[in-house]
């Protein structure tokens, strides 16, 4: 990718971070990943998450998750995939005909969501949990 093409795609991603639906999905994704990380990576150093989306103000201050470096990298990947998803309305990722995640990223995300989904309600993510449930049921 040329420097200019990179700059254009970065601008497009940053513009998409301003979309409310995109922002909400990203905060949900990170919140679910945090639940998974907190229980599976207890021995890792979990620090307040940093990313382009965090710097762009996508996350309310109290919703910035603590993540280990591995989960932070997965979340940064997911943020970009979500920003670039053009489907309106967005189907649940599980039922989408265009799986846009790389296989290893998809495997991680499935594992993390399957773990966090049923637990989200009790970990301060009630609204996200309900949204996730509705989206999964509707599709
Ligand atoms: Zn982790």
Tab-separated table of C-alpha atoms and ligand atoms in Angstrom:
chain	number	residue	atom	x	y	z
A	1	UNK	CA	0.000	0.000	0.000
A	2	UNK	CA	1.350	3.431	-0.885
A	3	UNK	CA	1.602	6.076	1.823
A	4	UNK	CA	-1.219	7.953	0.139
A	5	UNK	CA	-3.541	4.948	-0.064
A	6	UNK	CA	-2.806	4.232	3.586
A	7	UNK	CA	-3.648	7.816	4.522
A	8	UNK	CA	-6.938	7.622	2.586
A	9	UNK	CA	-8.005	4.393	4.257
A	10	UNK	CA	-7.050	5.800	7.666
A	11	UNK	CA	-9.178	8.890	7.012
A	12	UNK	CA	-12.110	6.678	6.026
A	13	UNK	CA	-11.756	4.633	9.210
A	14	UNK	CA	-11.533	7.758	11.372
A	15	UNK	CA	-14.671	9.162	9.707
A	16	UNK	CA	-16.539	5.905	10.391
A	17	UNK	CA	-15.618	6.121	14.090
A	18	UNK	CA	-17.975	9.119	14.238
A	19	UNK	CA	-20.964	6.967	13.239
A	20	UNK	CA	-22.998	6.214	16.385
A	21	UNK	CA	-23.797	2.606	15.423
A	22	UNK	CA	-20.159	1.905	14.655
A	23	UNK	CA	-19.069	3.473	17.953
A	24	UNK	CA	-21.626	1.478	19.916
A	25	UNK	CA	-20.610	-1.811	18.309
A	26	UNK	CA	-16.949	-1.087	19.015
A	27	UNK	CA	-17.582	-0.327	22.700
A	28	UNK	CA	-19.617	-3.556	22.957
A	29	UNK	CA	-16.888	-5.587	21.271
A	30	UNK	CA	-14.214	-4.207	23.600
A	31	UNK	CA	-16.412	-4.658	26.693
A	32	UNK	CA	-17.009	-8.324	25.844
A	33	UNK	CA	-13.327	-8.865	25.142
A	34	UNK	CA	-12.532	-7.323	28.531
A	35	UNK	CA	-14.728	-9.919	30.281
A	36	UNK	CA	-12.926	-12.713	28.458
A	37	UNK	CA	-9.505	-11.185	29.145
A	38	UNK	CA	-10.179	-10.604	32.854
A	39	UNK	CA	-10.908	-14.323	33.355
A	40	UNK	CA	-8.390	-15.882	30.973
A	41	UNK	CA	-5.349	-13.641	31.155
A	42	UNK	CA	-5.099	-13.054	34.877
A	43	UNK	CA	-1.328	-13.394	34.749
A	44	UNK	CA	-0.922	-10.821	31.989
A	45	UNK	CA	-0.452	-7.133	32.586
A	46	UNK	CA	-3.821	-5.607	31.782
A	47	UNK	CA	-3.627	-1.893	31.145
A	48	UNK	CA	-6.161	0.738	30.029
A	49	UNK	CA	-6.732	0.077	26.350
A	50	UNK	CA	-5.247	2.389	23.727
A	51	UNK	CA	-6.201	2.632	20.054
A	52	UNK	CA	-7.130	5.043	17.277
A	53	UNK	CA	-10.765	4.690	18.327
A	54	UNK	CA	-9.933	5.547	21.945
A	55	UNK	CA	-8.051	8.646	20.769
A	56	UNK	CA	-10.985	9.519	18.477
A	57	UNK	CA	-13.299	9.569	21.520
A	58	UNK	CA	-15.339	6.479	20.589
A	59	UNK	CA	-15.254	5.238	24.200
A	60	UNK	CA	-16.892	7.043	27.095
A	61	UNK	CA	-14.178	7.390	29.786
A	62	UNK	CA	-15.708	4.768	32.090
A	63	UNK	CA	-15.953	2.267	29.220
A	64	UNK	CA	-12.269	2.137	28.357
A	65	UNK	CA	-11.454	-1.517	29.024
A	66	UNK	CA	-8.366	-2.963	30.694
A	67	UNK	CA	-6.845	-5.465	28.318
A	68	UNK	CA	-3.692	-7.538	28.014
A	69	UNK	CA	-1.524	-6.832	24.944
A	70	UNK	CA	-2.937	-9.844	23.067
A	71	UNK	CA	-6.596	-8.886	23.587
A	72	UNK	CA	-5.768	-5.250	22.830
A	73	UNK	CA	-4.350	-6.297	19.457
A	74	UNK	CA	-7.484	-8.359	18.674
A	75	UNK	CA	-9.675	-5.430	19.665
A	76	UNK	CA	-7.747	-2.980	17.482
A	77	UNK	CA	-8.230	-5.390	14.591
A	78	UNK	CA	-11.969	-5.659	15.312
A	79	UNK	CA	-12.357	-1.877	15.503
A	80	UNK	CA	-11.010	-1.479	11.979
A	81	UNK	CA	-13.124	-4.347	10.589
A	82	UNK	CA	-16.244	-2.802	12.133
A	83	UNK	CA	-15.381	0.645	10.802
A	84	UNK	CA	-15.012	-0.762	7.293
A	85	UNK	CA	-18.249	-2.819	7.378
A	86	UNK	CA	-20.626	-1.217	4.886
A	87	UNK	CA	-23.669	-3.378	5.497
A	88	UNK	CA	-26.726	-1.388	6.568
A	89	UNK	CA	-28.172	-2.596	8.795
A	90	UNK	CA	-25.215	-4.671	9.880
A	91	UNK	CA	-26.148	-8.354	10.190
A	92	UNK	CA	-24.849	-10.299	13.168
A	93	UNK	CA	-21.258	-11.213	12.277
A	94	UNK	CA	-22.096	-14.873	12.841
A	95	UNK	CA	-24.642	-14.929	10.013
A	96	UNK	CA	-22.960	-12.480	7.639
A	97	UNK	CA	-22.281	-13.877	4.157
A	98	UNK	CA	-19.039	-11.914	3.983
A	99	UNK	CA	-16.766	-13.022	6.803
A	100	UNK	CA	-14.318	-10.150	6.779
A	101	UNK	CA	-12.132	-11.333	9.679
A	102	UNK	CA	-8.944	-13.274	9.039
A	103	UNK	CA	-9.447	-16.879	10.218
A	104	UNK	CA	-7.318	-16.563	13.375
A	105	UNK	CA	-9.048	-13.301	14.347
A	106	UNK	CA	-12.448	-14.846	13.723
A	107	UNK	CA	-11.559	-17.845	15.891
A	108	UNK	CA	-10.490	-15.582	18.745
A	109	UNK	CA	-13.597	-13.422	18.474
A	110	UNK	CA	-15.959	-16.408	18.475
A	111	UNK	CA	-14.248	-17.832	21.538
A	112	UNK	CA	-14.301	-14.515	23.402
A	113	UNK	CA	-17.951	-13.731	22.514
A	114	UNK	CA	-19.156	-17.220	23.426
A	115	UNK	CA	-17.540	-16.795	26.854
A	116	UNK	CA	-18.482	-13.174	27.505
A	117	UNK	CA	-22.028	-13.153	26.070
A	118	UNK	CA	-23.776	-15.001	28.912
A	119	UNK	CA	-21.671	-13.168	31.549
A	120	UNK	CA	-21.984	-9.620	30.250
A	121	UNK	CA	-25.264	-8.973	32.040
A	122	UNK	CA	-23.637	-9.391	35.442
A	123	UNK	CA	-20.495	-7.416	34.739
A	124	UNK	CA	-21.817	-3.950	34.161
A	125	UNK	CA	-22.593	-4.496	30.506
A	126	UNK	CA	-26.338	-5.074	30.719
A	127	UNK	CA	-27.240	-2.904	27.743
A	128	UNK	CA	-24.513	-4.402	25.580
A	129	UNK	CA	-25.572	-7.906	26.632
A	130	UNK	CA	-29.180	-7.281	25.662
A	131	UNK	CA	-28.190	-5.740	22.340
A	132	UNK	CA	-25.938	-8.687	21.606
A	133	UNK	CA	-28.702	-11.121	22.503
A	134	UNK	CA	-31.271	-9.359	20.327
A	135	UNK	CA	-28.899	-9.187	17.378
A	136	UNK	CA	-28.090	-12.865	17.698
A	137	UNK	CA	-31.765	-13.842	17.966
A	138	UNK	CA	-32.913	-11.687	15.081
A	139	UNK	CA	-30.453	-13.097	12.615
B	1	LIG	ZN1	-6.321	-10.801	27.331
